Amino acid sequence: MTTPDLGGMLAVARRAVRAAAALCMQVAAAGPHRLEKIGREPVTLADYGSQALILGLLAESFPDHGVLAEEGSAHLLAEGGVSGVAAVAAFVADATGVECSAEDLVGRIDHRGGRGTPLWAVDPIDGTKGFLRGDQFAVAVGLIDGGRPIAGVLGCPRLTIAGIEGVLVWGGPGLGAFVEPIAVGDPTPIAVSTVDEARRARVLGSVETDHGDPEVIRRAVARAGLGGGWVRIDSQAKYAAVAAGLAEAYLRPRNRADWRERVWDHAAGAAIVTGAGGRVTDLDGLDLDFSTGGTLENNRGVLATNGLVHGMVLGVVG
Ligand code: AMP
Ligand code: MG
């Protein structure tokens, strides 16, 4: 097999994210009983269905590529039992139009590929709490090579960009960044905003207070006089918003010294913001290092901006 080009890989990732996002919305439409959390973790049938669709396509298209993905079938089996597995398999069969046995489903969810590069970083539902609340969430597929994110695709069915309600956002360093309707449609280029004044800078942070200390954000906003507003939204939709010029900065301080960011929470978004002309570092101004497995061992927090306000924000986060 010859090494597929980046365009070919992105095409598969876009197809996978589109299908997975549609499955998530199907599960949401099927009613609250389908949305219940499985066990104590914030994970739903949709998380597993989405991961099965994405990893199934990756396994088929790029069997040798490595995969890092958030979910595993053991938890679904333990907490959802046979009926949980059957319910997810039914959603997957519905989405693909092809039978999906319990065995097929488990194989797809647990596919981790070979040791080949590049490496795929998959979060089947980033922001599961947002998904459950009816707020923002993202289906995220990032591509890592040489410890750097080289491309990413985010499916955000509840996010509006440039008048498009429900978006697929994708891109990467040197590729540019694009938005298209999540259902079907042509891609349009997007770019980070040109705002460089503190008083107009808009800031994004997590809704969940334990995902990033809001007090640190509040202090940074006050110290730098960031006057465009501070909005809290779930998931990598924050990266998509910065990439599309809807905000100037996404600030993610740690709220525990021992927390290490998960690779699948950042690979896709970081690639897209960089492609859109922005800048992504940790709170010490270091590049994110994606070479250390499933977590960013060498980084403290995350800052994604339009580039122009980056130094200004870094200067005020302690
Ligand atoms: P967000 O929607 O931006 O708040 O981020 C959701 C992600 O936060 C989830 O996918 C988790 O991987 C991640 N997460 C879970 N616990 C923490 C934590 N203590 N600090 C930072 N992120 C976390
Ligand atoms: Mg996540």
GROMACS .gro file of N, CA, C and O in nm, residues 99-212:
model
  456
   99GLU      N    1  -2.543  -0.449   0.849
   99GLU     CA    2  -2.553  -0.521   0.978
   99GLU      C    3  -2.431  -0.497   1.065
   99GLU      O    4  -2.318  -0.490   1.012
  100CYS      N    5  -2.449  -0.487   1.194
  100CYS     CA    6  -2.335  -0.474   1.285
  100CYS      C    7  -2.359  -0.567   1.404
  100CYS      O    8  -2.448  -0.542   1.485
  101SER      N    9  -2.281  -0.676   1.410
  101SER     CA   10  -2.297  -0.769   1.523
  101SER      C   11  -2.228  -0.711   1.646
  101SER      O   12  -2.150  -0.615   1.635
  102ALA      N   13  -2.255  -0.772   1.761
  102ALA     CA   14  -2.189  -0.728   1.885
  102ALA      C   15  -2.037  -0.739   1.870
  102ALA      O   16  -1.962  -0.652   1.914
  103GLU      N   17  -1.995  -0.846   1.805
  103GLU     CA   18  -1.851  -0.869   1.785
  103GLU      C   19  -1.790  -0.761   1.695
  103GLU      O   20  -1.682  -0.709   1.723
  104ASP      N   21  -1.862  -0.730   1.587
  104ASP     CA   22  -1.816  -0.621   1.496
  104ASP      C   23  -1.799  -0.492   1.575
  104ASP      O   24  -1.701  -0.420   1.561
  105LEU      N   25  -1.900  -0.464   1.657
  105LEU     CA   26  -1.902  -0.338   1.730
  105LEU      C   27  -1.782  -0.327   1.824
  105LEU      O   28  -1.710  -0.227   1.823
  106VAL      N   29  -1.760  -0.433   1.900
  106VAL     CA   30  -1.648  -0.433   1.995
  106VAL      C   31  -1.516  -0.418   1.920
  106VAL      O   32  -1.428  -0.342   1.960
  107GLY      N   33  -1.503  -0.488   1.807
  107GLY     CA   34  -1.381  -0.479   1.726
  107GLY      C   35  -1.356  -0.337   1.679
  107GLY      O   36  -1.242  -0.288   1.682
  108ARG      N   37  -1.460  -0.269   1.640
  108ARG     CA   38  -1.443  -0.132   1.590
  108ARG      C   39  -1.408  -0.036   1.704
  108ARG      O   40  -1.319   0.048   1.689
  109ILE      N   41  -1.481  -0.048   1.815
  109ILE     CA   42  -1.456   0.044   1.927
  109ILE      C   43  -1.311   0.028   1.977
  109ILE      O   44  -1.245   0.126   2.012
  110ASP      N   45  -1.262  -0.097   1.975
  110ASP     CA   46  -1.130  -0.123   2.032
  110ASP      C   47  -1.017  -0.122   1.929
  110ASP      O   48  -0.901  -0.148   1.964
  111HIS      N   49  -1.047  -0.090   1.803
  111HIS     CA   50  -0.941  -0.084   1.702
  111HIS      C   51  -0.837   0.021   1.741
  111HIS      O   52  -0.872   0.136   1.770
  112ARG      N   53  -0.712  -0.015   1.745
  112ARG     CA   54  -0.608   0.084   1.775
  112ARG      C   55  -0.498   0.085   1.669
  112ARG      O   56  -0.396   0.150   1.685
  113GLY      N   57  -0.517   0.010   1.559
  113GLY     CA   58  -0.427   0.016   1.446
  113GLY      C   59  -0.290  -0.042   1.477
  113GLY      O   60  -0.272  -0.113   1.574
  114GLY      N   61  -0.197  -0.008   1.389
  114GLY     CA   62  -0.061  -0.059   1.406
  114GLY      C   63   0.027   0.046   1.469
  114GLY      O   64  -0.022   0.142   1.528
  115ARG      N   65   0.156   0.029   1.455
  115ARG     CA   66   0.248   0.126   1.514
  115ARG      C   67   0.289   0.229   1.410
  115ARG      O   68   0.373   0.314   1.436
  116GLY      N   69   0.227   0.219   1.292
  116GLY     CA   70   0.263   0.310   1.183
  116GLY      C   71   0.222   0.452   1.212
  116GLY      O   72   0.137   0.478   1.297
  117THR      N   73   0.286   0.544   1.144
  117THR     CA   74   0.246   0.684   1.157
  117THR      C   75   0.174   0.723   1.028
  117THR      O   76   0.187   0.654   0.927
  118PRO      N   77   0.100   0.828   1.023
  118PRO     CA   78   0.069   0.914   1.137
  118PRO      C   79  -0.024   0.847   1.237
  118PRO      O   80  -0.063   0.731   1.221
  119LEU      N   81  -0.058   0.926   1.337
  119LEU     CA   82  -0.138   0.876   1.447
  119LEU      C   83  -0.269   0.954   1.451
  119LEU      O   84  -0.268   1.078   1.445
  120TRP      N   85  -0.378   0.882   1.462
  120TRP     CA   86  -0.510   0.948   1.470
  120TRP      C   87  -0.548   0.967   1.617
  120TRP      O   88  -0.531   0.876   1.697
  121ALA      N   89  -0.601   1.083   1.650
  121ALA     CA   90  -0.648   1.111   1.786
  121ALA      C   91  -0.798   1.137   1.778
  121ALA      O   92  -0.841   1.234   1.716
  122VAL      N   93  -0.876   1.049   1.840
  122VAL     CA   94  -1.021   1.051   1.819
  122VAL      C   95  -1.096   1.073   1.951
  122VAL      O   96  -1.079   0.998   2.046
  123ASP      N   97  -1.176   1.178   1.953
  123ASP     CA   98  -1.270   1.195   2.065
  123ASP      C   99  -1.410   1.187   2.005
  123ASP      O  100  -1.456   1.277   1.935
  124PRO      N  101  -1.479   1.073   2.027
  124PRO     CA  102  -1.607   1.051   1.959
  124PRO      C  103  -1.714   1.153   1.997
  124PRO      O  104  -1.797   1.189   1.915
  125ILE      N  105  -1.714   1.195   2.124
  125ILE     CA  106  -1.794   1.312   2.165
  125ILE      C  107  -1.710   1.389   2.265
  125ILE      O  108  -1.691   1.346   2.379
  126ASP      N  109  -1.656   1.500   2.219
  126ASP     CA  110  -1.584   1.588   2.311
  126ASP      C  111  -1.690   1.680   2.371
  126ASP      O  112  -1.770   1.738   2.297
  127GLY      N  113  -1.689   1.689   2.504
  127GLY     CA  114  -1.792   1.771   2.569
  127GLY      C  115  -1.920   1.691   2.589
  127GLY      O  116  -2.030   1.739   2.560
  128THR      N  117  -1.906   1.568   2.639
  128THR     CA  118  -2.026   1.485   2.660
  128THR      C  119  -2.126   1.554   2.753
  128THR      O  120  -2.248   1.540   2.735
  129LYS      N  121  -2.072   1.631   2.848
  129LYS     CA  122  -2.165   1.702   2.939
  129LYS      C  123  -2.247   1.806   2.862
  129LYS      O  124  -2.365   1.824   2.888
  130GLY      N  125  -2.184   1.873   2.767
  130GLY     CA  126  -2.255   1.968   2.681
  130GLY      C  127  -2.358   1.897   2.594
  130GLY      O  128  -2.472   1.942   2.578
  131PHE      N  129  -2.318   1.782   2.539
  131PHE     CA  130  -2.408   1.700   2.457
  131PHE      C  131  -2.534   1.665   2.537
  131PHE      O  132  -2.646   1.679   2.488
  132LEU      N  133  -2.514   1.624   2.662
  132LEU     CA  134  -2.627   1.584   2.746
  132LEU      C  135  -2.715   1.702   2.784
  132LEU      O  136  -2.836   1.688   2.798
  133ARG      N  137  -2.654   1.820   2.800
  133ARG     CA  138  -2.730   1.940   2.837
  133ARG      C  139  -2.802   2.003   2.718
  133ARG      O  140  -2.875   2.098   2.732
  134GLY      N  141  -2.773   1.955   2.597
  134GLY     CA  142  -2.829   2.019   2.477
  134GLY      C  143  -2.745   2.137   2.432
  134GLY      O  144  -2.788   2.218   2.350
  135ASP      N  145  -2.621   2.145   2.484
  135ASP     CA  146  -2.530   2.254   2.447
  135ASP      C  147  -2.427   2.205   2.346
  135ASP      O  148  -2.445   2.102   2.284
  136GLN      N  149  -2.317   2.277   2.337
  136GLN     CA  150  -2.215   2.242   2.237
  136GLN      C  151  -2.146   2.109   2.268
  136GLN      O  152  -2.124   2.075   2.384
  137PHE      N  153  -2.111   2.039   2.162
  137PHE     CA  154  -2.020   1.925   2.171
  137PHE      C  155  -1.951   1.914   2.037
  137PHE      O  156  -1.991   1.983   1.941
  138ALA      N  157  -1.847   1.832   2.028
  138ALA     CA  158  -1.776   1.818   1.901
  138ALA      C  159  -1.733   1.673   1.882
  138ALA      O  160  -1.690   1.607   1.976
  139VAL      N  161  -1.746   1.625   1.760
  139VAL     CA  162  -1.684   1.499   1.721
  139VAL      C  163  -1.547   1.539   1.665
  139VAL      O  164  -1.539   1.621   1.574
  140ALA      N  165  -1.441   1.484   1.725
  140ALA     CA  166  -1.308   1.535   1.694
  140ALA      C  167  -1.216   1.426   1.641
  140ALA      O  168  -1.199   1.321   1.704
  141VAL      N  169  -1.156   1.453   1.525
  141VAL     CA  170  -1.056   1.362   1.469
  141VAL      C  171  -0.934   1.445   1.431
  141VAL      O  172  -0.942   1.533   1.345
  142GLY      N  173  -0.823   1.418   1.498
  142GLY     CA  174  -0.698   1.488   1.469
  142GLY      C  175  -0.596   1.392   1.413
  142GLY      O  176  -0.605   1.270   1.435
  143LEU      N  177  -0.500   1.446   1.342
  143LEU     CA  178  -0.395   1.364   1.282
  143LEU      C  179  -0.261   1.419   1.329
  143LEU      O  180  -0.236   1.540   1.316
  144ILE      N  181  -0.178   1.332   1.387
  144ILE     CA  182  -0.052   1.374   1.448
  144ILE      C  183   0.063   1.309   1.374
  144ILE      O  184   0.058   1.189   1.344
  145ASP      N  185   0.167   1.385   1.346
  145ASP     CA  186   0.287   1.330   1.285
  145ASP      C  187   0.406   1.404   1.343
  145ASP      O  188   0.402   1.527   1.354
  146GLY      N  189   0.507   1.331   1.382
  146GLY     CA  190   0.625   1.395   1.439
  146GLY      C  191   0.593   1.474   1.565
  146GLY      O  192   0.656   1.576   1.593
  147GLY      N  193   0.493   1.432   1.640
  147GLY     CA  194   0.460   1.500   1.766
  147GLY      C  195   0.384   1.629   1.748
  147GLY      O  196   0.362   1.704   1.845
  148ARG      N  197   0.342   1.659   1.625
  148ARG     CA  198   0.266   1.782   1.598
  148ARG      C  199   0.134   1.748   1.530
  148ARG      O  200   0.129   1.656   1.448
  149PRO      N  201   0.028   1.824   1.558
  149PRO     CA  202  -0.097   1.800   1.485
  149PRO      C  203  -0.084   1.853   1.342
  149PRO      O  204  -0.045   1.968   1.324
  150ILE      N  205  -0.110   1.770   1.244
  150ILE     CA  206  -0.094   1.813   1.104
  150ILE      C  207  -0.228   1.837   1.035
  150ILE      O  208  -0.232   1.900   0.929
  151ALA      N  209  -0.336   1.787   1.091
  151ALA     CA  210  -0.468   1.811   1.033
  151ALA      C  211  -0.573   1.777   1.136
  151ALA      O  212  -0.548   1.699   1.229
  152GLY      N  213  -0.690   1.837   1.121
  152GLY     CA  214  -0.797   1.807   1.214
  152GLY      C  215  -0.933   1.831   1.152
  152GLY      O  216  -0.947   1.912   1.059
  153VAL      N  217  -1.032   1.756   1.202
  153VAL     CA  218  -1.171   1.774   1.161
  153VAL      C  219  -1.257   1.778   1.287
  153VAL      O  220  -1.242   1.693   1.375
  154LEU      N  221  -1.342   1.879   1.296
  154LEU     CA  222  -1.437   1.890   1.408
  154LEU      C  223  -1.578   1.893   1.352
  154LEU      O  224  -1.609   1.975   1.264
  155GLY      N  225  -1.663   1.807   1.404
  155GLY     CA  226  -1.805   1.812   1.367
  155GLY      C  227  -1.882   1.873   1.484
  155GLY      O  228  -1.880   1.819   1.594
  156CYS      N  229  -1.945   1.987   1.460
  156CYS     CA  230  -2.017   2.059   1.566
  156CYS      C  231  -2.160   2.085   1.520
  156CYS      O  232  -2.191   2.193   1.466
  157PRO      N  233  -2.250   1.988   1.542
  157PRO     CA  234  -2.386   1.999   1.488
  157PRO      C  235  -2.467   2.115   1.547
  157PRO      O  236  -2.566   2.155   1.489
  158ARG      N  237  -2.424   2.166   1.664
  158ARG     CA  238  -2.502   2.274   1.727
  158ARG      C  239  -2.431   2.409   1.720
  158ARG      O  240  -2.471   2.503   1.787
  159LEU      N  241  -2.326   2.418   1.641
  159LEU     CA  242  -2.252   2.544   1.629
  159LEU      C  243  -2.283   2.612   1.496
  159LEU      O  244  -2.292   2.543   1.393
  160THR      N  245  -2.303   2.744   1.500
  160THR     CA  246  -2.329   2.820   1.377
  160THR      C  247  -2.208   2.906   1.343
  160THR      O  248  -2.159   2.982   1.427
  161ILE      N  249  -2.160   2.891   1.222
  161ILE     CA  250  -2.048   2.972   1.171
  161ILE      C  251  -2.088   3.025   1.034
  161ILE      O  252  -2.134   2.947   0.949
  162ALA      N  253  -2.071   3.154   1.015
  162ALA     CA  254  -2.102   3.218   0.886
  162ALA      C  255  -2.244   3.182   0.839
  162ALA      O  256  -2.266   3.154   0.721
  163GLY      N  257  -2.336   3.179   0.934
  163GLY     CA  258  -2.476   3.152   0.899
  163GLY      C  259  -2.507   3.006   0.875
  163GLY      O  260  -2.621   2.971   0.847
  164ILE      N  261  -2.405   2.920   0.885
  164ILE     CA  262  -2.429   2.776   0.864
  164ILE      C  263  -2.460   2.713   1.000
  164ILE      O  264  -2.374   2.712   1.089
  165GLU      N  265  -2.579   2.661   1.015
  165GLU     CA  266  -2.620   2.602   1.143
  165GLU      C  267  -2.584   2.455   1.144
  165GLU      O  268  -2.646   2.375   1.076
  166GLY      N  269  -2.484   2.420   1.220
  166GLY     CA  270  -2.433   2.283   1.221
  166GLY      C  271  -2.317   2.276   1.124
  166GLY      O  272  -2.338   2.282   1.002
  167VAL      N  273  -2.195   2.266   1.178
  167VAL     CA  274  -2.078   2.282   1.090
  167VAL      C  275  -1.978   2.167   1.102
  167VAL      O  276  -1.963   2.104   1.206
  168LEU      N  277  -1.908   2.146   0.992
  168LEU     CA  278  -1.789   2.064   0.988
  168LEU      C  279  -1.675   2.163   0.963
  168LEU      O  280  -1.681   2.241   0.867
  169VAL      N  281  -1.577   2.164   1.053
  169VAL     CA  282  -1.466   2.258   1.041
  169VAL      C  283  -1.339   2.176   1.032
  169VAL      O  284  -1.322   2.079   1.107
  170TRP      N  285  -1.254   2.210   0.938
  170TRP     CA  286  -1.133   2.127   0.921
  170TRP      C  287  -1.018   2.208   0.865
  170TRP      O  288  -1.038   2.318   0.813
  171GLY      N  289  -0.898   2.153   0.878
  171GLY     CA  290  -0.780   2.223   0.825
  171GLY      C  291  -0.655   2.177   0.897
  171GLY      O  292  -0.657   2.079   0.971
  172GLY      N  293  -0.548   2.252   0.875
  172GLY     CA  294  -0.422   2.218   0.939
  172GLY      C  295  -0.313   2.313   0.896
  172GLY      O  296  -0.332   2.392   0.802
  173PRO      N  297  -0.199   2.307   0.965
  173PRO     CA  298  -0.088   2.396   0.931
  173PRO      C  299  -0.050   2.383   0.783
  173PRO      O  300  -0.028   2.273   0.735
  174GLY      N  301  -0.050   2.495   0.714
  174GLY     CA  302  -0.015   2.494   0.572
  174GLY      C  303  -0.129   2.455   0.480
  174GLY      O  304  -0.116   2.461   0.358
  175LEU      N  305  -0.241   2.414   0.538
  175LEU     CA  306  -0.355   2.369   0.455
  175LEU      C  307  -0.464   2.474   0.449
  175LEU      O  308  -0.553   2.468   0.364
  176GLY      N  309  -0.461   2.569   0.544
  176GLY     CA  310  -0.573   2.660   0.561
  176GLY      C  311  -0.677   2.596   0.652
  176GLY      O  312  -0.652   2.491   0.713
  177ALA      N  313  -0.792   2.660   0.662
  177ALA     CA  314  -0.902   2.606   0.743
  177ALA      C  315  -1.033   2.637   0.672
  177ALA      O  316  -1.044   2.739   0.603
  178PHE      N  317  -1.130   2.547   0.691
  178PHE     CA  318  -1.254   2.555   0.613
  178PHE      C  319  -1.374   2.519   0.699
  178PHE      O  320  -1.362   2.446   0.796
  179VAL      N  321  -1.488   2.573   0.657
  179VAL     CA  322  -1.614   2.534   0.720
  179VAL      C  323  -1.708   2.486   0.610
  179VAL      O  324  -1.704   2.536   0.497
  180GLU      N  325  -1.789   2.387   0.643
  180GLU     CA  326  -1.893   2.343   0.550
  180GLU      C  327  -2.012   2.293   0.632
  180GLU      O  328  -1.997   2.259   0.750
  181PRO      N  329  -2.129   2.289   0.572
  181PRO     CA  330  -2.245   2.239   0.647
  181PRO      C  331  -2.221   2.094   0.691
  181PRO      O  332  -2.163   2.016   0.615
  182ILE      N  333  -2.265   2.062   0.812
  182ILE     CA  334  -2.242   1.926   0.864
  182ILE      C  335  -2.318   1.823   0.780
  182ILE      O  336  -2.273   1.709   0.766
  183ALA      N  337  -2.430   1.863   0.720
  183ALA     CA  338  -2.507   1.767   0.640
  183ALA      C  339  -2.437   1.742   0.506
  183ALA      O  340  -2.386   1.634   0.480
  184VAL      N  341  -2.432   1.842   0.425
  184VAL     CA  342  -2.363   1.831   0.297
  184VAL      C  343  -2.347   1.970   0.239
  184VAL      O  344  -2.430   2.059   0.265
  185GLY      N  345  -2.239   1.994   0.167
  185GLY     CA  346  -2.219   2.127   0.109
  185GLY      C  347  -2.071   2.153   0.083
  185GLY      O  348  -1.987   2.076   0.126
  186ASP      N  349  -2.045   2.265   0.016
  186ASP     CA  350  -1.906   2.294  -0.023
  186ASP      C  351  -1.831   2.367   0.088
  186ASP      O  352  -1.890   2.448   0.160
  187PRO      N  353  -1.702   2.343   0.098
  187PRO     CA  354  -1.622   2.413   0.198
  187PRO      C  355  -1.593   2.558   0.160
  187PRO      O  356  -1.575   2.590   0.043
  188THR      N  357  -1.593   2.645   0.261
  188THR     CA  358  -1.557   2.786   0.246
  188THR      C  359  -1.439   2.813   0.339
  188THR      O  360  -1.442   2.766   0.454
  189PRO      N  361  -1.340   2.890   0.296
  189PRO     CA  362  -1.227   2.918   0.385
  189PRO      C  363  -1.269   3.002   0.505
  189PRO      O  364  -1.357   3.088   0.494
  190ILE      N  365  -1.205   2.976   0.618
  190ILE     CA  366  -1.224   3.059   0.738
  190ILE      C  367  -1.087   3.107   0.784
  190ILE      O  368  -0.984   3.048   0.747
  191ALA      N  369  -1.085   3.212   0.864
  191ALA     CA  370  -0.959   3.263   0.917
  191ALA      C  371  -0.983   3.324   1.054
  191ALA      O  372  -1.095   3.367   1.085
  192VAL      N  373  -0.878   3.331   1.134
  192VAL     CA  374  -0.887   3.394   1.265
  192VAL      C  375  -0.915   3.543   1.248
  192VAL      O  376  -0.891   3.599   1.140
  193SER      N  377  -0.960   3.607   1.355
  193SER     CA  378  -0.996   3.749   1.347
  193SER      C  379  -0.871   3.837   1.343
  193SER      O  380  -0.761   3.793   1.376
  194THR      N  381  -0.891   3.962   1.302
  194THR     CA  382  -0.779   4.056   1.294
  194THR      C  383  -0.777   4.152   1.414
  194THR      O  384  -0.702   4.249   1.414
  195VAL      N  385  -0.859   4.122   1.513
  195VAL     CA  386  -0.864   4.208   1.633
  195VAL      C  387  -0.731   4.198   1.710
  195VAL      O  388  -0.686   4.087   1.740
  196ASP      N  389  -0.671   4.313   1.737
  196ASP     CA  390  -0.546   4.309   1.814
  196ASP      C  391  -0.551   4.397   1.939
  196ASP      O  392  -0.452   4.412   2.009
  197GLU      N  393  -0.668   4.455   1.967
  197GLU     CA  394  -0.678   4.540   2.085
  197GLU      C  395  -0.743   4.463   2.200
  197GLU      O  396  -0.845   4.397   2.180
  198ALA      N  397  -0.687   4.481   2.318
  198ALA     CA  398  -0.739   4.412   2.436
  198ALA      C  399  -0.887   4.443   2.457
  198ALA      O  400  -0.967   4.354   2.485
  199ARG      N  401  -0.925   4.568   2.440
  199ARG     CA  402  -1.064   4.604   2.476
  199ARG      C  403  -1.167   4.537   2.386
  199ARG      O  404  -1.285   4.532   2.422
  200ARG      N  405  -1.125   4.486   2.270
  200ARG     CA  406  -1.220   4.417   2.182
  200ARG      C  407  -1.205   4.265   2.186
  200ARG      O  408  -1.280   4.194   2.119
  201ALA      N  409  -1.106   4.216   2.259
  201ALA     CA  410  -1.076   4.072   2.255
  201ALA      C  411  -1.181   3.989   2.330
  201ALA      O  412  -1.211   4.016   2.446
  202ARG      N  413  -1.233   3.890   2.260
  202ARG     CA  414  -1.334   3.799   2.318
  202ARG      C  415  -1.265   3.669   2.362
  202ARG      O  416  -1.183   3.615   2.289
  203VAL      N  417  -1.306   3.620   2.479
  203VAL     CA  418  -1.237   3.506   2.539
  203VAL      C  419  -1.335   3.390   2.558
  203VAL      O  420  -1.450   3.411   2.596
  204LEU      N  421  -1.288   3.269   2.531
  204LEU     CA  422  -1.369   3.148   2.553
  204LEU      C  423  -1.306   3.059   2.659
  204LEU      O  424  -1.183   3.047   2.664
  205GLY      N  425  -1.390   2.999   2.740
  205GLY     CA  426  -1.344   2.903   2.840
  205GLY      C  427  -1.446   2.791   2.853
  205GLY      O  428  -1.553   2.796   2.793
  206SER      N  429  -1.412   2.689   2.934
  206SER     CA  430  -1.501   2.575   2.955
  206SER      C  431  -1.624   2.614   3.036
  206SER      O  432  -1.618   2.705   3.118
  207VAL      N  433  -1.732   2.542   3.016
  207VAL     CA  434  -1.849   2.555   3.102
  207VAL      C  435  -1.819   2.488   3.237
  207VAL      O  436  -1.849   2.543   3.342
  208GLU      N  437  -1.759   2.369   3.229
  208GLU     CA  438  -1.733   2.291   3.350
  208GLU      C  439  -1.618   2.353   3.427
  208GLU      O  440  -1.505   2.362   3.375
  209THR      N  441  -1.646   2.395   3.551
  209THR     CA  442  -1.542   2.465   3.627
  209THR      C  443  -1.423   2.375   3.659
  209THR      O  444  -1.312   2.424   3.671
  210ASP      N  445  -1.446   2.244   3.667
  210ASP     CA  446  -1.332   2.158   3.699
  210ASP      C  447  -1.249   2.122   3.575
  210ASP      O  448  -1.153   2.046   3.582
  211HIS      N  449  -1.283   2.177   3.459
  211HIS     CA  450  -1.200   2.156   3.339
  211HIS      C  451  -1.106   2.274   3.315
  211HIS      O  452  -1.036   2.278   3.215
  212GLY      N  453  -1.111   2.373   3.399
  212GLY     CA  454  -1.023   2.489   3.380
  212GLY      C  455  -1.069   2.596   3.476
  212GLY      O  456  -1.182   2.643   3.467
   0.00000   0.00000   0.00000
